[in-house]
Structures are given as structure tokens and as C-alpha cells.
Amino acid sequence: GAVVSQHPSWVICKSGTSVKIECRSLDFQATTMFWYRQFPKQSLMLMATSNEGSKATYEQGVEKDKFLINHASLTLSTLTVTSAHPEDSSFYICSASVRTSGTEELFFGEGSRLTVL
Amino acid sequence: GENVEQHPSTLSVQEGDSAVIKCTYSDSASNYFPWYKQELGKRPQLIIDIRSNVGEKKDQRIAVTLNKTAKHFSLHITETQPEDSAVYFCAASISNTGNQFYFGTGTSLTVIP
């Protein structure tokens, strides 16, 4: 299957700083990538849809200025958590969809665990 | 928008027994239903999927059934093994539109040796 790589896998930062997470499609081009947030023992909550060359589409309740998404190339999308606070601590996972046999399948990155002190 | 519900939230079975996880969806336009397995701290991995033109699909010990009329689909794992222990997520999507995948709330499966 397609490979999606996410970096860093784990980051600890001080409150008030910004953190950038990268999501790369290694062996395919992804015009659309998705960013999810996952709290312990909870489901994947879609935050935003990242579109190459255009603005991201954010889900209701997700602050655009807080979670900056950039999808400047067909293989890279970035999520920047600005002015991070402890409540932003979470597991962030990106994914990209690949069209196979007429259906879009979703492939996930490894996830990035953010801890804000 | 689409709403996917998943039950049960936790499930414990003895090794060798079967496990069944059920999901319902609300949007009749959804036509692609994947299931993901997520081990602790790792990424979700696709284990099986089903499209709306099929009622059942099987892959070794794993099977998925779909009832379009009732808008529900289920994951069946037979002859469970300890390595099947993980969190399982169902999802619904409208394929060919680049739309989002909507996930169920997850089922934590524990297979007791």
C-alpha cells in the first residue's frame, strides 16, 4: 500500500511555543490530506482537510488560526500548532487518500504525540 | 453530515472465540466502509473494507457484512488470537468525491489467552 510518513513522532514543548508537524506521501502524490486529532482511548476526530495549492477546509469548532495547515506540494502537508497550551496535548495523525479500483482508500501516518508543558 | 456509531466500546473474548463489532451510519450516500485496527501508539491500519455493491466480504479470519437498507455494517473476527487485541474503528465515506472519512468511536478488543 501507499506510504505516509509523519514527523516528528513525539514532541514536547513549552506552553506558548509553536510546533510544526510534517506529513509526507512517500511513493505517491496526494492532492488531499487529512489531519486528525486523537485523545487517549477516543476516536479519530477530523480537524481539517488539506488541499494542495489552496486553503484547508476546517471542521466546525477547529480554530484556523490555532492550527495552521499548509499543503504547498503534492507530497507534503504541514500542521502548525501555534501558541500551544497544555490542552493541545494530543496525538495528531495525518492521512492521505489514494484512489484504487475506483475507490479512495485512506493511509495514515505514524502519528505525532504532542505534549505541551 | 455523516454520523457513524460503533458498539460495543469494549469487548473481551476468550482466545478462539469470535468477536463481532457493529456500526451504523446515517448518510445513505456513503458507499465505502473500511475497518481499521490500531495498536497502542501506532497508526490505524486498514484490515478490510466493503463497498456498497457488496453484502459480505471475507479475508481469512476476518469478515465484514453490510446491510444498506438498515444502514449498518459489522466486523466479524473468528478464532480470535491474542494479537487481535487492539482498538478497531469503522468508517464511512462517499468514494470518488475526495470526501472525508467519518470514523466510529472505536472498540477496544481484548483477547484473553
Short mmCIF file of C-alpha atoms in Angstrom, two decimals:
data_model
loop_
_atom_site.label_atom_id
_atom_site.label_comp_id
_atom_site.label_asym_id
_atom_site.label_seq_id
_atom_site.Cartn_x
_atom_site.Cartn_y
_atom_site.Cartn_z
CA GLY A 1 0.00 0.00 0.00
CA ALA A 2 0.87 3.66 -0.12
CA VAL A 3 3.26 5.04 2.47
CA VAL A 4 2.55 8.14 4.52
CA SER A 5 5.28 9.38 6.81
CA GLN A 6 4.81 11.79 9.67
CA HIS A 7 7.43 13.71 11.61
CA PRO A 8 8.17 14.17 14.44
CA SER A 9 6.68 11.14 16.13
CA TRP A 10 6.94 12.74 19.55
CA VAL A 11 7.46 16.32 20.59
CA ILE A 12 7.47 18.09 23.94
CA CYS A 13 7.27 21.85 24.02
CA LYS A 14 6.76 24.68 26.44
CA SER A 15 3.44 26.46 26.66
CA GLY A 16 3.29 29.38 24.24
CA THR A 17 5.59 27.95 21.63
CA SER A 18 4.62 26.73 18.17
CA VAL A 19 5.11 23.23 16.87
CA LYS A 20 5.16 22.08 13.26
CA ILE A 21 4.23 18.54 12.22
CA GLU A 22 5.00 17.27 8.75
CA CYS A 23 3.07 14.71 6.75
CA ARG A 24 4.62 13.29 3.60
CA SER A 25 3.37 10.90 0.98
CA LEU A 26 6.46 8.92 0.06
CA ASP A 27 5.50 6.98 -3.03
CA PHE A 28 2.52 8.81 -4.41
CA GLN A 29 1.15 12.29 -4.90
CA ALA A 30 -1.58 13.38 -2.55
CA THR A 31 -3.73 16.31 -3.59
CA THR A 32 -5.74 15.85 -0.41
CA MET A 33 -4.53 15.04 3.06
CA PHE A 34 -6.49 14.89 6.28
CA TRP A 35 -5.47 15.86 9.78
CA TYR A 36 -6.96 14.09 12.78
CA ARG A 37 -6.66 14.52 16.49
CA GLN A 38 -6.98 11.60 18.86
CA PHE A 39 -7.31 11.75 22.64
CA PRO A 40 -6.48 8.69 24.74
CA LYS A 41 -8.97 5.89 24.24
CA GLN A 42 -11.04 8.00 21.89
CA SER A 43 -11.76 8.03 18.21
CA LEU A 44 -10.13 9.94 15.38
CA MET A 45 -11.58 13.42 15.18
CA LEU A 46 -11.19 15.06 11.80
CA MET A 47 -9.70 18.53 12.19
CA ALA A 48 -9.24 19.66 8.64
CA THR A 49 -8.85 18.66 5.05
CA SER A 50 -5.66 19.87 3.45
CA ASN A 51 -5.82 20.68 -0.24
CA GLU A 52 -2.69 21.13 -2.32
CA GLY A 53 -2.36 24.66 -3.57
CA SER A 54 -5.41 26.01 -1.78
CA LYS A 55 -6.70 26.74 1.67
CA ALA A 56 -7.51 23.96 4.05
CA THR A 57 -11.09 23.17 4.97
CA TYR A 58 -11.57 23.12 8.71
CA GLU A 59 -14.18 21.19 10.65
CA GLN A 60 -16.59 23.04 12.84
CA GLY A 61 -15.04 24.03 16.12
CA VAL A 62 -11.43 23.84 14.95
CA GLU A 63 -9.63 27.17 15.18
CA LYS A 64 -7.98 28.07 11.89
CA ASP A 65 -5.54 30.47 13.47
CA LYS A 66 -4.60 27.92 16.09
CA PHE A 67 -3.97 25.02 13.75
CA LEU A 68 -2.28 26.31 10.63
CA ILE A 69 -2.24 23.94 7.70
CA ASN A 70 -0.09 24.31 4.62
CA HIS A 71 -0.13 21.96 1.64
CA ALA A 72 2.43 23.52 -0.64
CA SER A 73 3.33 20.43 -2.64
CA LEU A 74 1.74 17.19 -3.75
CA THR A 75 3.78 15.23 -1.22
CA LEU A 76 3.84 17.45 1.86
CA SER A 77 1.29 18.90 4.23
CA THR A 78 2.19 20.58 7.49
CA LEU A 79 0.20 21.27 10.63
CA THR A 80 1.46 24.02 12.91
CA VAL A 81 0.03 24.25 16.40
CA THR A 82 0.52 27.90 17.27
CA SER A 83 0.96 29.18 20.81
CA ALA A 84 0.49 25.67 22.15
CA HIS A 85 -1.10 25.13 25.55
CA PRO A 86 -1.41 22.00 27.69
CA GLU A 87 -4.91 21.36 26.39
CA ASP A 88 -3.42 20.98 22.91
CA SER A 89 -1.54 17.91 24.08
CA SER A 90 -2.80 15.07 21.95
CA PHE A 91 -1.96 12.52 19.29
CA TYR A 92 -2.13 14.10 15.84
CA ILE A 93 -2.42 11.82 12.81
CA CYS A 94 -2.40 12.71 9.16
CA SER A 95 -3.70 10.62 6.31
CA ALA A 96 -3.87 10.71 2.57
CA SER A 97 -6.36 9.13 0.26
CA VAL A 98 -5.31 7.05 -2.71
CA ARG A 99 -7.67 6.07 -5.46
CA THR A 100 -7.61 2.33 -6.13
CA SER A 101 -10.14 0.32 -8.10
CA GLY A 102 -12.47 3.28 -8.26
CA THR A 103 -12.48 3.79 -4.51
CA GLU A 104 -10.46 6.08 -2.33
CA GLU A 105 -8.54 4.29 0.40
CA LEU A 106 -7.06 6.05 3.39
CA PHE A 107 -3.47 5.58 4.52
CA PHE A 108 -2.27 7.00 7.81
CA GLY A 109 0.96 8.49 9.01
CA GLU A 110 2.61 7.15 12.16
CA GLY A 111 1.12 9.91 14.27
CA SER A 112 2.75 12.65 16.31
CA ARG A 113 2.34 12.80 20.05
CA LEU A 114 2.42 16.37 21.28
CA THR A 115 2.96 17.14 24.95
CA VAL A 116 2.74 20.77 25.98
CA LEU A 117 4.21 21.55 29.37
CA GLY B 1 -23.17 15.28 7.71
CA GLU B 2 -22.44 11.63 8.25
CA ASN B 3 -22.75 10.15 11.75
CA VAL B 4 -21.15 6.80 12.48
CA GLU B 5 -21.93 4.96 15.68
CA GLN B 6 -19.99 1.93 16.88
CA HIS B 7 -20.73 -0.70 19.50
CA PRO B 8 -19.52 -2.03 21.83
CA SER B 9 -16.86 0.34 23.11
CA THR B 10 -15.04 -2.52 24.83
CA LEU B 11 -15.10 -6.22 24.14
CA SER B 12 -13.33 -9.10 25.85
CA VAL B 13 -13.34 -12.61 24.41
CA GLN B 14 -11.56 -15.84 25.13
CA GLU B 15 -8.93 -16.91 22.68
CA GLY B 16 -10.54 -18.94 19.93
CA ASP B 17 -13.95 -17.35 20.31
CA SER B 18 -15.50 -14.97 17.80
CA ALA B 19 -15.78 -11.20 18.13
CA VAL B 20 -18.38 -9.00 16.48
CA ILE B 21 -18.33 -5.22 16.25
CA LYS B 22 -21.25 -3.29 14.84
CA CYS B 23 -21.54 0.12 13.23
CA THR B 24 -24.38 2.21 11.91
CA TYR B 25 -24.25 5.19 9.60
CA SER B 26 -26.70 7.93 8.76
CA ASP B 27 -25.91 9.13 5.25
CA SER B 28 -27.38 6.84 2.61
CA ALA B 29 -24.90 8.30 0.10
CA SER B 30 -21.99 6.62 1.90
CA ASN B 31 -20.75 3.76 -0.23
CA TYR B 32 -17.38 2.73 1.16
CA PHE B 33 -16.88 1.21 4.60
CA PRO B 34 -13.37 0.40 5.77
CA TRP B 35 -12.30 -1.09 9.09
CA TYR B 36 -9.07 -0.11 10.79
CA LYS B 37 -7.05 -1.75 13.52
CA GLN B 38 -4.99 0.47 15.77
CA GLU B 39 -2.47 -0.87 18.23
CA LEU B 40 -1.44 1.30 21.13
CA GLY B 41 0.52 4.34 20.00
CA LYS B 42 0.54 3.27 16.37
CA ARG B 43 -1.20 4.34 13.23
CA PRO B 44 -4.51 2.82 12.17
CA GLN B 45 -4.09 0.05 9.63
CA LEU B 46 -6.73 -0.96 7.11
CA ILE B 47 -7.74 -4.57 7.71
CA ILE B 48 -10.77 -4.98 5.48
CA ASP B 49 -13.25 -2.88 3.60
CA ILE B 50 -16.54 -3.25 1.81
CA ARG B 51 -18.28 -1.28 -0.88
CA SER B 52 -21.99 -0.70 -1.08
CA ASN B 53 -22.48 -3.01 -4.04
CA VAL B 54 -21.42 -5.99 -1.93
CA GLY B 55 -23.19 -7.53 1.05
CA GLU B 56 -20.36 -9.53 2.53
CA LYS B 57 -16.62 -9.85 2.21
CA LYS B 58 -14.25 -12.28 3.86
CA ASP B 59 -10.50 -12.39 4.29
CA GLN B 60 -9.28 -15.40 6.25
CA ARG B 61 -10.49 -14.93 9.84
CA ILE B 62 -12.00 -11.52 9.20
CA ALA B 63 -15.33 -10.80 7.54
CA VAL B 64 -17.48 -7.75 7.09
CA THR B 65 -21.19 -7.61 6.34
CA LEU B 66 -23.19 -4.66 5.08
CA ASN B 67 -26.92 -4.00 5.24
CA LYS B 68 -27.58 -0.94 3.12
CA THR B 69 -31.27 -0.83 3.91
CA ALA B 70 -30.68 -0.73 7.63
CA LYS B 71 -27.51 1.32 7.24
CA HIS B 72 -25.36 -0.91 9.37
CA PHE B 73 -22.23 -2.95 8.87
CA SER B 74 -20.36 -5.35 11.09
CA LEU B 75 -16.90 -6.77 11.56
CA HIS B 76 -16.56 -10.43 12.44
CA ILE B 77 -13.33 -11.95 13.70
CA THR B 78 -13.30 -15.72 14.11
CA GLU B 79 -10.83 -17.88 16.02
CA THR B 80 -9.51 -14.84 17.84
CA GLN B 81 -5.88 -14.71 18.89
CA PRO B 82 -4.10 -12.52 21.48
CA GLU B 83 -2.53 -10.49 18.68
CA ASP B 84 -6.01 -9.44 17.60
CA SER B 85 -6.15 -7.30 20.76
CA ALA B 86 -6.32 -3.67 19.61
CA VAL B 87 -8.75 -0.84 19.01
CA TYR B 88 -10.90 -1.25 15.93
CA PHE B 89 -12.52 1.63 14.09
CA CYS B 90 -15.19 1.51 11.46
CA ALA B 91 -15.55 4.32 8.97
CA ALA B 92 -17.90 5.51 6.28
CA SER B 93 -17.09 7.50 3.21
CA ILE B 94 -18.53 8.61 -0.08
CA SER B 95 -15.96 7.45 -2.59
CA ASN B 96 -14.99 9.26 -5.74
CA THR B 97 -15.59 12.65 -4.19
CA GLY B 98 -12.42 13.17 -2.20
CA ASN B 99 -14.64 13.48 0.81
CA GLN B 100 -13.70 12.87 4.38
CA PHE B 101 -13.87 9.56 6.15
CA TYR B 102 -16.10 9.55 9.21
CA PHE B 103 -14.99 7.27 11.99
CA GLY B 104 -16.85 5.35 14.65
CA THR B 105 -15.87 5.81 18.27
CA GLY B 106 -13.76 2.67 18.36
CA THR B 107 -13.93 -0.73 20.05
CA SER B 108 -11.19 -1.87 22.36
CA LEU B 109 -10.90 -5.63 21.84
CA THR B 110 -9.08 -7.80 24.35
CA VAL B 111 -8.47 -11.43 23.56
CA ILE B 112 -7.79 -13.38 26.73
CA PRO B 113 -5.30 -16.23 26.29
#
